[in-house]
Amino acid sequence: MQDFWPSSGFKQLQRNPRGWLLPTDDYLRLFLERPELALLPESCAAEQALHAALRLAPARPVPEVELQGLQDDDARGSYSLFLRFRDGLLDAGTLEAYYLSLFRSGSISIPPLFIDLLAQAITRNLLDEATDAYEVRAAEMLFRPQRISTQDGQVLAGDLDRLDMLNDTGGLGDFGRFLAEAKAPLRSINMQVLTDGNAPGYWQASERHNFLLDLTHEINNDLSHGLVFTMTRARSGLTALARVLERWVQHFLGVAVNIRPLQKIDDSAWRWHVGLDVEATALLNDLYEDRPVEPERAARLLSLFRLDFANPQEMRTDVAGKPVYLGLMMNTGQVLKLKPQNLLLNLPLPGAM
């Protein structure tokens, strides 16, 4: 068992008997130290007083008149959003219940950043006893966008923010940005593809997000006469992601599922599918309806998956025992923004439309 993602706030949270996460004052205090709410030298006296009061009692009521006393419009807006998030979280009682309520309501009133922070803490919880660096790296995809690239036949996922920062600053932060503006040469930064050889180093560097994940499929060679030879990628990032998504469904919905990567859907009785992102949802809908799909668009599909319920009786009766097909796809900018909430909202459970 390893520690990872210390900034997720997991250590400041508590579990209820179901294993869901209870918000605490210490967890809420972490938000007060984020750049959006941290005090600046120019912060007015009213902002300093509000910040100090919330640090002392993060759940204290904040009257509207107190917010209006902040001189800076941006600070007032940031505190308003934080308080909306805080109040919704406390009303829901657990991070998981609040996360579900946001999407089931059909009206999300908090910024995506808060949703990603919730997903990170929840994912950290369900992987608390993880020992596989591939699964933990794959789990980052649930709350951090990835840039996809192909190299020597490999499909590689890299952390979008990390890659953009390295591209802008050469990994030297503000100093690197200064050098770039001065057109000075920047050192070359090479991100490593996660392998068995370097996997032990992931745990100490888990928040640097500097490992690429190999999302290449298994290779099937047709040997004729109906024989197919499969070269298995023993450390596939797609398999690792499938294991994480299985835990995600079990944790939230209490149903056991098996998910495995798939290269194509060859099912004349295809009944149900779920896109794991906006692009894949639209593509699967078109394929299901037998609408034409441009080759360029189809080429952006990174993987399909087959999801099977361990107990078909937990499915809708009209599709019980049928597989659920999942899709994972990058956009035209080669960015993947996975939406794990889709699995919680759109599986064929009793009552699903």
PDB file of N, CA and C in Angstrom, residues 21 33 48 66 88 96 103 109 136 165 174 211 213 215 217 221 232 255-256 270 282 287 312 327 334 353:
ATOM      1  N   LEU A  21     -17.293   9.327   1.874  1.00  0.00           N
ATOM      2  CA  LEU A  21     -16.450  10.310   2.551  1.00  0.00           C
ATOM      3  C   LEU A  21     -17.269  11.431   3.190  1.00  0.00           C
ATOM      4  N   GLU A  33      -6.767  27.610   1.140  1.00  0.00           N
ATOM      5  CA  GLU A  33      -5.356  27.795   0.797  1.00  0.00           C
ATOM      6  C   GLU A  33      -5.107  27.698  -0.699  1.00  0.00           C
ATOM      7  N   GLN A  48      -9.586  39.794   4.542  1.00  0.00           N
ATOM      8  CA  GLN A  48      -8.716  39.182   5.545  1.00  0.00           C
ATOM      9  C   GLN A  48      -9.531  38.678   6.737  1.00  0.00           C
ATOM     10  N   GLU A  66     -21.835  40.348   4.390  1.00  0.00           N
ATOM     11  CA  GLU A  66     -20.409  40.147   4.648  1.00  0.00           C
ATOM     12  C   GLU A  66     -19.648  39.949   3.340  1.00  0.00           C
ATOM     13  N   GLY A  88     -23.611  23.038  -0.373  1.00  0.00           N
ATOM     14  CA  GLY A  88     -24.152  21.861  -1.038  1.00  0.00           C
ATOM     15  C   GLY A  88     -23.537  20.584  -0.512  1.00  0.00           C
ATOM     16  N   GLU A  96     -19.640  11.700  -2.024  1.00  0.00           N
ATOM     17  CA  GLU A  96     -20.277  10.888  -3.053  1.00  0.00           C
ATOM     18  C   GLU A  96     -21.726  11.305  -3.290  1.00  0.00           C
ATOM     19  N   PHE A 103     -25.186  15.795 -10.743  1.00  0.00           N
ATOM     20  CA  PHE A 103     -25.501  15.336 -12.095  1.00  0.00           C
ATOM     21  C   PHE A 103     -26.939  14.864 -12.219  1.00  0.00           C
ATOM     22  N   SER A 109     -24.290  24.088 -10.622  1.00  0.00           N
ATOM     23  CA  SER A 109     -24.079  25.504 -10.320  1.00  0.00           C
ATOM     24  C   SER A 109     -22.699  25.788  -9.749  1.00  0.00           C
ATOM     25  N   VAL A 136      -3.417   3.459 -10.624  1.00  0.00           N
ATOM     26  CA  VAL A 136      -3.491   4.794 -10.032  1.00  0.00           C
ATOM     27  C   VAL A 136      -3.238   5.856 -11.103  1.00  0.00           C
ATOM     28  N   MET A 165       2.379  23.069 -19.486  1.00  0.00           N
ATOM     29  CA  MET A 165       3.337  23.802 -18.670  1.00  0.00           C
ATOM     30  C   MET A 165       4.766  23.555 -19.151  1.00  0.00           C
ATOM     31  N   ASP A 174       8.020  30.020 -13.559  1.00  0.00           N
ATOM     32  CA  ASP A 174       8.043  31.416 -13.988  1.00  0.00           C
ATOM     33  C   ASP A 174       9.375  31.795 -14.619  1.00  0.00           C
ATOM     34  N   PHE A 211       4.168  11.098 -15.880  1.00  0.00           N
ATOM     35  CA  PHE A 211       4.250   9.794 -16.523  1.00  0.00           C
ATOM     36  C   PHE A 211       3.192   9.693 -17.622  1.00  0.00           C
ATOM     37  N   LEU A 213       0.876   7.319 -20.065  1.00  0.00           N
ATOM     38  CA  LEU A 213       0.230   6.017 -19.932  1.00  0.00           C
ATOM     39  C   LEU A 213      -0.020   5.444 -21.313  1.00  0.00           C
ATOM     40  N   LEU A 215      -1.908   3.528 -23.892  1.00  0.00           N
ATOM     41  CA  LEU A 215      -3.288   3.108 -24.133  1.00  0.00           C
ATOM     42  C   LEU A 215      -3.409   2.273 -25.406  1.00  0.00           C
ATOM     43  N   HIS A 217      -3.840  -0.826 -27.844  1.00  0.00           N
ATOM     44  CA  HIS A 217      -4.605  -2.063 -27.771  1.00  0.00           C
ATOM     45  C   HIS A 217      -3.702  -3.277 -27.923  1.00  0.00           C
ATOM     46  N   ASN A 221      -3.327 -10.761 -34.810  1.00  0.00           N
ATOM     47  CA  ASN A 221      -2.856 -11.172 -36.129  1.00  0.00           C
ATOM     48  C   ASN A 221      -3.708 -12.334 -36.645  1.00  0.00           C
ATOM     49  N   THR A 232      -0.721 -10.112 -26.143  1.00  0.00           N
ATOM     50  CA  THR A 232      -1.296  -9.435 -24.985  1.00  0.00           C
ATOM     51  C   THR A 232      -0.323  -8.413 -24.407  1.00  0.00           C
ATOM     52  N   VAL A 255     -23.063  -2.223  -7.470  1.00  0.00           N
ATOM     53  CA  VAL A 255     -23.220  -3.363  -8.361  1.00  0.00           C
ATOM     54  C   VAL A 255     -21.851  -3.762  -8.903  1.00  0.00           C
ATOM     55  N   ALA A 256     -21.627  -5.058  -9.013  1.00  0.00           N
ATOM     56  CA  ALA A 256     -20.359  -5.570  -9.518  1.00  0.00           C
ATOM     57  C   ALA A 256     -20.436  -5.713 -11.033  1.00  0.00           C
ATOM     58  N   TRP A 270     -26.851  -5.574 -30.416  1.00  0.00           N
ATOM     59  CA  TRP A 270     -26.375  -4.432 -29.613  1.00  0.00           C
ATOM     60  C   TRP A 270     -27.588  -3.677 -29.068  1.00  0.00           C
ATOM     61  N   ALA A 282     -21.469  10.782 -28.742  1.00  0.00           N
ATOM     62  CA  ALA A 282     -22.035  11.122 -30.054  1.00  0.00           C
ATOM     63  C   ALA A 282     -21.687  10.061 -31.090  1.00  0.00           C
ATOM     64  N   LEU A 287     -23.206   5.326 -34.558  1.00  0.00           N
ATOM     65  CA  LEU A 287     -22.973   3.939 -34.973  1.00  0.00           C
ATOM     66  C   LEU A 287     -24.196   3.071 -34.678  1.00  0.00           C
ATOM     67  N   PRO A 312     -26.926 -10.346 -13.701  1.00  0.00           N
ATOM     68  CA  PRO A 312     -27.836  -9.747 -14.686  1.00  0.00           C
ATOM     69  C   PRO A 312     -29.183  -9.337 -14.095  1.00  0.00           C
ATOM     70  N   GLY A 327     -17.340   3.636 -24.866  1.00  0.00           N
ATOM     71  CA  GLY A 327     -16.416   4.226 -25.819  1.00  0.00           C
ATOM     72  C   GLY A 327     -15.568   5.300 -25.177  1.00  0.00           C
ATOM     73  N   GLN A 334      -6.971  16.437 -30.027  1.00  0.00           N
ATOM     74  CA  GLN A 334      -6.286  15.292 -29.418  1.00  0.00           C
ATOM     75  C   GLN A 334      -6.293  15.356 -27.886  1.00  0.00           C
ATOM     76  N   MET A 353     -33.905   5.269 -17.981  1.00  0.00           N
ATOM     77  CA  MET A 353     -34.699   5.554 -19.190  1.00  0.00           C
ATOM     78  C   MET A 353     -33.839   5.314 -20.420  1.00  0.00           C
TER      79      MET A 353
END
